Coordinates of C-alpha atoms (C1' of nucleotides) in Angstrom, one line a residue:
Chain A
M1 CA -16.0 13.4 -29.1
P2 CA -13.5 15.1 -29.9
D3 CA -11.4 15.0 -32.6
T4 CA -8.7 12.8 -31.4
P5 CA -5.6 14.9 -32.1
A6 CA -3.7 12.2 -35.0
L7 CA -1.8 10.9 -32.3
G8 CA 1.8 11.4 -33.8
L9 CA 4.3 8.2 -34.0
R10 CA 6.3 9.6 -30.5
D11 CA 3.1 9.3 -28.5
R12 CA 1.6 6.1 -30.5
K13 CA 4.9 4.3 -29.4
R14 CA 4.5 5.2 -25.7
I15 CA 1.1 4.6 -25.5
E16 CA 2.7 0.8 -26.9
T17 CA 5.6 1.0 -25.2
R18 CA 3.3 1.1 -22.1
L19 CA 1.1 -1.0 -22.7
R20 CA 4.0 -3.8 -23.2
I21 CA 5.7 -3.5 -20.1
E22 CA 2.1 -3.9 -18.2
T23 CA 1.6 -7.3 -20.8
A24 CA 5.0 -8.3 -20.1
A25 CA 4.5 -7.7 -16.3
V26 CA 0.9 -9.4 -16.0
D27 CA 2.7 -12.6 -17.4
I28 CA 5.9 -12.9 -15.3
V29 CA 3.8 -12.2 -12.4
T30 CA 1.4 -14.7 -13.2
A31 CA 4.3 -17.6 -14.5
E32 CA 6.6 -16.7 -11.4
G33 CA 5.2 -14.8 -8.2
L34 CA 5.5 -11.6 -7.7
D35 CA 9.0 -11.6 -5.9
G36 CA 10.3 -14.7 -8.0
A37 CA 9.9 -11.7 -11.6
T38 CA 12.3 -9.1 -11.1
V39 CA 12.0 -5.4 -12.9
D40 CA 14.6 -6.6 -15.5
M41 CA 12.7 -9.9 -15.9
I42 CA 10.2 -7.6 -17.1
S43 CA 12.1 -4.9 -19.0
D44 CA 14.0 -8.0 -20.9
R45 CA 11.1 -9.2 -22.4
A46 CA 8.3 -5.6 -22.7
G47 CA 12.2 -5.3 -25.1
I48 CA 14.3 -2.2 -23.3
S49 CA 16.2 -1.1 -20.6
P50 CA 15.6 -1.2 -16.8
R51 CA 16.2 1.8 -16.5
T52 CA 13.0 3.2 -19.2
F53 CA 11.0 0.8 -17.5
F54 CA 11.2 3.3 -14.6
N55 CA 10.4 6.1 -17.0
Y56 CA 7.0 4.8 -17.4
F57 CA 7.0 3.5 -13.8
E58 CA 7.4 4.4 -10.6
S59 CA 7.4 0.9 -9.6
K60 CA 7.0 -3.0 -10.0
E61 CA 3.4 -3.1 -8.8
D62 CA 2.4 0.5 -10.8
A63 CA 3.4 -1.7 -13.7
I64 CA 1.5 -5.3 -13.3
L65 CA -2.2 -2.4 -12.0
G66 CA -1.2 -1.3 -15.2
T67 CA -1.6 2.8 -13.3
Q68 CA -3.8 4.7 -15.9
D69 CA -3.7 8.7 -16.4
M70 CA -5.7 9.1 -12.9
G71 CA -6.6 12.8 -13.4
E72 CA -8.2 11.2 -16.7
V73 CA -10.4 8.8 -14.1
Q74 CA -11.1 11.2 -11.5
R75 CA -12.6 13.3 -14.0
A76 CA -14.9 11.1 -15.4
I77 CA -15.8 9.9 -11.9
A78 CA -16.7 13.5 -11.4
A79 CA -18.5 13.7 -14.3
G80 CA -20.6 10.5 -13.9
V81 CA -21.9 11.1 -10.6
A82 CA -22.7 14.8 -11.3
S83 CA -24.8 13.8 -14.6
A84 CA -26.1 10.3 -13.1
E85 CA -29.6 10.6 -14.3
T86 CA -30.8 9.2 -11.1
D87 CA -32.2 10.8 -7.9
D88 CA -31.5 7.4 -6.3
L89 CA -27.2 8.0 -4.9
V90 CA -26.0 4.3 -4.4
A91 CA -27.0 4.1 -7.6
A92 CA -25.3 7.1 -8.8
I93 CA -22.0 5.9 -7.2
V94 CA -22.2 2.3 -8.1
S95 CA -22.8 3.1 -11.7
T96 CA -20.6 5.1 -12.9
M97 CA -17.4 3.0 -10.9
F98 CA -19.3 0.7 -13.8
Q99 CA -19.1 2.9 -16.1
I100 CA -15.7 4.0 -15.8
F101 CA -14.3 0.5 -14.8
G102 CA -16.5 -2.3 -16.3
P103 CA -15.1 -2.1 -19.4
M104 CA -11.7 -2.1 -18.2
A105 CA -12.5 -5.0 -16.3
A106 CA -14.3 -7.6 -18.5
R107 CA -13.0 -6.8 -22.3
T108 CA -9.9 -7.8 -22.2
Q109 CA -7.3 -10.6 -21.4
L110 CA -4.9 -8.3 -19.7
K111 CA -7.7 -7.2 -17.3
A112 CA -8.7 -10.0 -15.9
Q113 CA -5.5 -11.4 -15.4
R114 CA -4.5 -8.6 -13.2
M115 CA -7.7 -8.4 -11.3
A116 CA -6.9 -12.2 -10.1
L117 CA -3.8 -11.2 -9.3
V118 CA -4.6 -8.6 -7.3
Q119 CA -6.9 -10.8 -4.8
E120 CA -3.8 -13.8 -4.9
H121 CA -1.0 -11.0 -4.2
P122 CA -1.8 -8.5 -0.4
R123 CA 1.2 -6.4 -1.5
L124 CA -0.9 -5.5 -5.1
L125 CA -4.4 -5.1 -3.3
S126 CA -2.7 -2.6 -1.0
R127 CA -1.1 -0.5 -3.9
Q128 CA -4.6 -0.7 -5.5
I129 CA -6.6 0.4 -2.6
H130 CA -4.3 2.8 -2.3
Q131 CA -4.8 3.9 -5.6
F132 CA -8.4 4.0 -4.5
T133 CA -8.0 6.1 -2.1
Q134 CA -6.8 8.7 -4.0
L135 CA -9.9 8.8 -5.8
N136 CA -12.0 8.6 -3.0
S137 CA -12.1 12.4 -2.2
T138 CA -12.7 13.0 -5.5
M139 CA -15.7 11.0 -5.3
A140 CA -16.6 12.5 -2.3
A141 CA -16.6 16.2 -4.0
A142 CA -18.8 15.0 -6.7
V143 CA -21.4 13.3 -4.1
V144 CA -21.7 16.7 -2.3
E145 CA -22.2 18.4 -5.6
F146 CA -25.3 15.1 -6.0
L147 CA -26.7 16.5 -2.7
N148 CA -26.6 19.9 -3.4
K149 CA -28.3 19.5 -6.7
R150 CA -31.4 17.4 -5.3
E151 CA -31.8 16.6 -0.9
T152 CA -33.7 19.7 0.3
T153 CA -32.0 18.4 3.3
L154 CA -28.6 18.3 3.2
P155 CA -26.8 16.2 6.1
R156 CA -25.4 18.1 8.7
D157 CA -22.0 17.5 7.7
P158 CA -22.2 16.7 3.8
E159 CA -18.6 16.3 3.1
H160 CA -17.5 13.1 5.5
V161 CA -21.1 11.7 5.3
A162 CA -20.3 11.8 1.5
E163 CA -17.0 10.1 2.0
I164 CA -18.3 7.3 4.1
A165 CA -21.1 6.9 1.5
V166 CA -18.7 6.3 -0.7
A167 CA -16.7 4.0 1.6
T168 CA -19.3 2.1 1.6
C169 CA -20.4 1.7 -2.4
V170 CA -16.6 1.1 -3.1
A171 CA -16.8 -2.0 -0.7
S172 CA -20.1 -3.4 -2.6
V173 CA -18.3 -2.8 -5.9
R174 CA -15.4 -4.3 -4.7
I175 CA -17.3 -7.3 -3.0
A176 CA -19.6 -8.3 -6.0
V177 CA -16.0 -7.8 -8.1
K178 CA -14.7 -10.6 -6.0
E179 CA -17.0 -12.8 -5.9
W180 CA -17.2 -12.4 -10.1
I181 CA -13.4 -13.7 -9.9
A182 CA -13.9 -16.3 -7.7
D183 CA -17.1 -17.7 -10.3
G184 CA -14.4 -18.0 -12.6
A185 CA -15.0 -13.9 -14.2
T186 CA -17.7 -15.4 -16.7
A187 CA -20.7 -13.3 -15.6
D188 CA -21.2 -9.9 -17.3
I189 CA -20.9 -6.4 -15.5
D190 CA -24.9 -6.0 -15.5
S191 CA -25.5 -9.2 -13.2
M192 CA -21.8 -7.4 -11.5
Y193 CA -23.7 -4.0 -10.8
L194 CA -27.7 -5.2 -9.9
R195 CA -25.4 -7.8 -7.2
S196 CA -23.5 -4.9 -6.5
I197 CA -26.8 -2.5 -5.9
G198 CA -28.3 -5.2 -4.2
L199 CA -25.7 -5.9 -1.3
T200 CA -25.9 -2.2 -0.5
R201 CA -29.3 -2.3 -0.2
E202 CA -29.4 -5.1 2.2
T203 CA -26.7 -3.9 3.4
L204 CA -28.3 -0.5 4.5
N205 CA -31.9 -2.2 5.9
T206 CA -29.4 -4.8 8.0
L207 CA -27.6 -1.3 10.0
Q208 CA -30.4 0.3 10.0
Chain B
M1 CA -7.6 -11.3 34.0
P2 CA -5.8 -13.6 34.1
D3 CA -1.9 -13.9 36.1
T4 CA 0.4 -12.3 33.8
P5 CA 3.3 -15.2 34.0
A6 CA 6.2 -12.7 35.4
L7 CA 7.7 -11.9 32.1
G8 CA 11.5 -12.8 32.4
L9 CA 14.2 -10.6 32.1
R10 CA 14.9 -11.9 27.7
D11 CA 11.1 -11.0 26.8
R12 CA 11.0 -7.6 28.8
K13 CA 13.7 -6.3 27.0
R14 CA 12.8 -7.7 23.7
I15 CA 9.4 -5.4 24.2
E16 CA 11.2 -2.1 25.5
T17 CA 13.6 -2.9 23.1
R18 CA 10.7 -2.8 20.6
L19 CA 9.6 0.4 21.7
R20 CA 12.5 2.0 21.2
I21 CA 12.4 1.7 17.5
E22 CA 8.8 2.6 17.3
T23 CA 9.7 5.7 19.3
A24 CA 13.3 6.4 17.2
A25 CA 11.2 6.0 13.9
V26 CA 7.8 8.0 14.5
D27 CA 10.8 11.0 15.6
I28 CA 12.9 10.6 13.1
V29 CA 10.4 10.7 10.5
T30 CA 8.9 13.3 11.9
A31 CA 12.0 15.0 11.7
E32 CA 13.1 14.3 8.7
G33 CA 10.3 13.1 6.4
L34 CA 9.2 9.3 5.9
D35 CA 12.6 9.1 2.6
G36 CA 14.6 11.5 4.9
A37 CA 14.5 8.8 7.5
T38 CA 16.6 5.8 6.9
V39 CA 16.4 2.5 8.6
D40 CA 19.9 3.0 9.4
M41 CA 19.0 6.0 11.0
I42 CA 16.8 4.5 13.6
S43 CA 18.5 1.5 14.1
D44 CA 20.8 4.1 15.4
R45 CA 18.5 6.4 17.2
A46 CA 17.2 2.8 18.9
G47 CA 20.9 1.6 19.9
I48 CA 20.8 -1.5 17.7
S49 CA 22.0 -2.8 14.5
P50 CA 20.4 -2.0 11.3
R51 CA 20.8 -6.5 11.2
T52 CA 18.0 -6.6 14.5
F53 CA 16.3 -3.9 12.8
F54 CA 14.4 -6.3 10.9
N55 CA 14.2 -9.0 13.3
Y56 CA 11.4 -7.0 15.1
F57 CA 10.0 -5.4 11.4
E58 CA 9.6 -6.7 7.8
S59 CA 9.8 -3.1 6.7
K60 CA 10.7 0.8 7.8
E61 CA 6.9 1.2 7.3
D62 CA 6.0 -1.5 9.4
A63 CA 7.8 -0.1 12.4
I64 CA 6.3 3.7 12.0
L65 CA 3.0 1.8 12.6
G66 CA 4.2 0.1 15.4
T67 CA 2.4 -3.0 13.5
Q68 CA 1.3 -5.3 17.1
D69 CA 0.7 -8.4 17.3
M70 CA -2.6 -8.2 15.3
G71 CA -4.0 -12.5 16.3
E72 CA -4.4 -9.9 19.9
V73 CA -6.3 -7.4 18.5
Q74 CA -8.2 -10.0 15.8
R75 CA -9.1 -11.8 19.1
A76 CA -10.3 -8.7 20.8
I77 CA -12.5 -7.9 17.5
A78 CA -14.5 -10.9 17.5
A79 CA -15.3 -11.0 21.4
G80 CA -15.7 -7.4 21.9
V81 CA -18.3 -7.6 18.4
A82 CA -20.1 -11.3 19.3
S83 CA -20.0 -9.6 23.5
A84 CA -22.1 -6.7 22.8
E85 CA -25.0 -5.9 24.7
T86 CA -27.0 -3.9 22.1
D87 CA -29.1 -5.3 19.3
D88 CA -27.7 -2.1 17.3
L89 CA -25.3 -3.5 15.0
V90 CA -23.8 0.1 13.7
A91 CA -23.2 0.9 17.9
A92 CA -21.9 -3.1 18.2
I93 CA -18.8 -2.4 15.5
V94 CA -18.1 1.6 16.4
S95 CA -17.8 0.4 19.9
T96 CA -15.9 -2.7 20.4
M97 CA -13.2 -0.2 17.9
F98 CA -12.7 2.5 19.8
Q99 CA -12.7 -0.3 23.0
I100 CA -9.9 -2.0 21.1
F101 CA -8.2 0.9 19.7
G102 CA -9.2 4.3 21.0
P103 CA -6.6 3.5 24.2
M104 CA -3.7 2.9 22.1
A105 CA -5.0 5.9 20.5
A106 CA -5.0 9.0 23.2
R107 CA -3.5 7.9 25.6
T108 CA 0.7 8.7 24.8
Q109 CA 2.2 10.3 23.0
L110 CA 4.2 8.3 20.3
K111 CA 0.5 7.0 19.2
A112 CA -0.5 11.3 19.0
Q113 CA 1.9 11.1 16.6
R114 CA 2.0 8.3 14.9
M115 CA -1.7 9.5 13.7
A116 CA -0.4 12.9 12.3
L117 CA 2.4 10.7 10.0
V118 CA -0.8 8.3 8.7
Q119 CA -2.5 11.3 7.8
E120 CA 0.3 13.0 6.4
H121 CA 1.7 10.5 4.2
P122 CA 0.2 8.7 1.6
R123 CA 1.8 5.7 1.9
L124 CA 1.4 5.2 5.1
L125 CA -2.3 5.7 5.2
S126 CA -2.4 2.8 2.7
R127 CA -0.1 0.5 4.5
Q128 CA -2.4 0.8 7.3
I129 CA -5.3 0.8 5.6
H130 CA -4.2 -2.6 4.1
Q131 CA -3.7 -4.2 7.8
F132 CA -7.1 -2.6 9.2
T133 CA -8.4 -5.2 5.0
Q134 CA -7.0 -7.7 6.8
L135 CA -8.9 -7.0 10.2
N136 CA -11.8 -7.0 8.3
S137 CA -12.8 -10.4 7.1
T138 CA -12.0 -10.9 11.0
M139 CA -15.1 -8.8 11.5
A140 CA -16.9 -9.6 9.3
A141 CA -16.9 -13.2 10.7
A142 CA -17.8 -11.6 14.0
V143 CA -21.1 -9.4 12.3
V144 CA -22.1 -12.6 11.3
E145 CA -22.0 -14.2 14.3
F146 CA -24.2 -11.1 15.4
L147 CA -26.5 -11.2 13.2
N148 CA -27.6 -14.7 13.6
K149 CA -28.1 -14.2 16.9
R150 CA -30.7 -11.6 17.1
E151 CA -32.1 -10.9 13.5
T152 CA -34.8 -13.4 12.8
T153 CA -34.2 -12.6 8.9
L154 CA -30.9 -13.0 8.1
P155 CA -30.4 -10.6 4.5
R156 CA -30.0 -13.1 2.0
D157 CA -26.1 -13.0 1.9
P158 CA -24.5 -12.5 5.1
E159 CA -20.7 -12.7 4.4
H160 CA -21.0 -10.1 1.9
V161 CA -23.3 -7.6 3.8
A162 CA -21.1 -8.0 6.9
E163 CA -18.7 -6.8 5.1
I164 CA -19.6 -3.7 3.2
A165 CA -21.2 -3.0 6.8
V166 CA -17.7 -3.5 8.1
A167 CA -16.4 -0.7 5.7
T168 CA -18.8 1.8 5.9
C169 CA -18.6 1.5 10.3
V170 CA -14.5 1.7 9.4
A171 CA -15.1 4.4 7.1
S172 CA -16.5 6.6 9.4
V173 CA -14.3 5.2 12.3
R174 CA -11.4 6.7 10.4
I175 CA -13.4 10.0 9.4
A176 CA -14.5 10.6 13.2
V177 CA -10.1 10.0 13.9
K178 CA -9.3 12.2 10.9
E179 CA -11.5 15.2 12.2
W180 CA -10.0 14.2 15.1
I181 CA -6.8 15.2 14.2
A182 CA -7.9 18.0 12.6
D183 CA -9.2 19.4 15.5
G184 CA -5.9 19.5 17.5
A185 CA -6.3 15.6 19.0
T186 CA -7.7 17.8 22.3
A187 CA -11.5 15.7 22.5
D188 CA -12.1 12.9 24.6
I189 CA -12.7 9.5 22.9
D190 CA -16.7 9.6 23.8
S191 CA -16.9 12.9 21.5
M192 CA -15.0 10.7 19.0
Y193 CA -17.1 7.8 19.4
L194 CA -20.5 9.3 19.1
R195 CA -19.4 11.3 16.2
S196 CA -18.7 8.3 14.5
I197 CA -21.9 6.9 15.8
G198 CA -23.5 10.0 14.3
L199 CA -21.5 9.7 10.9
T200 CA -22.7 6.2 10.6
R201 CA -26.7 7.2 10.5
E202 CA -26.6 10.8 8.4
T203 CA -24.7 8.7 5.5
L204 CA -27.3 5.7 6.1
N205 CA -30.2 8.5 5.9
T206 CA -29.0 9.8 3.4
L207 CA -28.4 6.8 1.3
Q208 CA -31.6 5.2 1.8
Chain C
dG1 C1' 28.9 -22.7 36.6
dC2 C1' 26.8 -25.2 32.1
dA3 C1' 24.5 -26.7 28.3
dA4 C1' 20.3 -25.3 26.1
dT5 C1' 18.2 -21.9 23.6
dA6 C1' 17.0 -17.6 21.9
dA7 C1' 19.0 -13.1 20.4
dT8 C1' 22.2 -9.3 18.0
dT9 C1' 25.4 -9.0 15.1
dG10 C1' 28.3 -8.4 10.6
dC11 C1' 29.0 -9.4 6.3
dA12 C1' 27.6 -10.8 1.9
dG13 C1' 24.3 -9.8 -2.1
dA14 C1' 20.3 -9.5 -4.7
dG15 C1' 17.0 -6.4 -6.1
dA16 C1' 14.1 -1.5 -6.1
dC17 C1' 15.0 2.8 -7.3
dT18 C1' 17.0 7.6 -8.4
dG19 C1' 20.1 10.9 -10.5
dC20 C1' 22.7 12.2 -14.5
dA21 C1' 24.8 13.1 -18.9
dA22 C1' 25.1 10.7 -23.0
dA23 C1' 23.3 9.1 -27.3
dA24 C1' 19.7 8.1 -30.5
dA25 C1' 15.2 8.6 -31.9
dT26 C1' 11.9 12.1 -33.3
dG27 C1' 9.4 16.1 -35.1
dC28 C1' 9.6 20.0 -37.6
dA29 C1' 11.2 24.2 -40.9
dC30 C1' 13.5 24.9 -44.8
Chain D
dG1 C1' 16.7 15.5 -47.7
dT2 C1' 19.4 18.3 -44.6
dG3 C1' 19.7 20.3 -40.3
dC4 C1' 18.7 22.3 -35.1
dA5 C1' 15.0 21.2 -31.2
dT6 C1' 12.8 18.4 -28.5
dT7 C1' 11.6 13.7 -26.4
dT8 C1' 13.0 9.3 -25.0
dT9 C1' 16.1 5.5 -24.2
dT10 C1' 20.0 4.4 -22.4
dG11 C1' 24.3 3.0 -19.0
dC12 C1' 26.5 3.7 -14.7
dA13 C1' 27.2 4.8 -10.6
dG14 C1' 24.7 5.0 -5.9
dT15 C1' 22.1 4.5 -2.4
dC16 C1' 18.1 2.4 0.2
dT17 C1' 15.4 -2.1 1.1
dC18 C1' 15.0 -6.3 2.7
dT19 C1' 17.3 -11.7 3.0
dG20 C1' 20.4 -15.4 4.4
dC21 C1' 23.8 -17.3 6.6
dA22 C1' 27.1 -18.2 10.1
dA23 C1' 29.6 -16.4 14.4
dT24 C1' 29.0 -14.2 19.1
dT25 C1' 26.6 -13.0 22.6
dA26 C1' 23.0 -12.7 26.6
dT27 C1' 19.5 -15.5 29.1
dT28 C1' 17.9 -19.4 31.0
dG29 C1' 16.7 -23.6 33.4
dC30 C1' 19.2 -26.7 36.1

DNA sequence: GCAATAATTGCAGAGACTGCAAAAATGCAC
DNA sequence: GTGCATTTTTGCAGTCTCTGCAATTATTGC
């Protein structure tokens, strides 16, 4: 780990404010529904002005989803797939996703609450899919790297094959998470991971 | 084909108005960009009041995408997969998609223009993905049917495997279309279909 | 033609979001 | 701690999307 550059008061406050907004957003939407929650209400509970809300988030939906710095996540994903120790592509993709999103998903009440909201409100799901779509190309690029390193015979069309591979794995993670939520969000990350891999394998067998 | 029940003036006008709105929306967005185009401008060109615009479409994006009756499409998809003559699941899914969306996509200038817009504007893409996501469960159900009929050994988890299978095939269709657009939208539907199948096969081989 | 039904419209209003410039908070050098 | 530069917050005015409601107009079946 590189030295944390000793965040000053200004930065710490910013992070804290951001979290306060996210929490307020999720709480109010949980209580009042997606349309019942207004930016005014959220700002009010977070103790900021409505104008400041939009300094932190582009939209109400982003605040609810807690859109984090996607650049950060992108770099983590690329690094994760590239440095995977396995030669198994499915395992490389899925485990990278779990390394990155797993801790987010399972540890805090906020994240669990948020995931439930996403299942409940199609509009949020759509926005989240949009975020993931932006990640897909990064992941696909990392997968092409992966293939370049290990396979002697590359697919004829590595970029496009990589995109489909990513779509497949992402779908299996999404479905494992969906079931995790349906089960009351009790199981641990490892079992989600295993389930996700299992689903992918079964699907491949079925499709072949 | 069942007799068309001889649409009256009222219904014909409605269909025509709907089309005028879609066309106006696509034209103006093409010219002015997604944010440059307002509902007022679109309504104006379509010769209706802004209020009427919202009688036809829930949002600006829907007008641009020309959201058609999804119930119709859902039934067509279910029927298509169920009645596929092949035993090859990938072929069944992909060819059904092409049967339904192919004619839409390739025949008219409007549709081609629309597809270009979707590639260009991430916000539209995510909205469209969202629409497809809603189709996914219908398709997945049809796939489970398909598996029930043909496979002696069902996957342990047919519903979820079906969802992932659908996601995989949809992704390959999406990417084939994307490349079709990139190539200037010149190739025919058959070559898109073959390309889509080919991509899926290559991906499966790579992932196995 | 006439009544029933459906489509269009205007209007008023809520809510999301933006640009701008003033005010407050913070960081840093002295 | 004082003063100055930089950020952050905020208020305000304004645009745009979208909704409910009630009046108006068009289509239909009789």
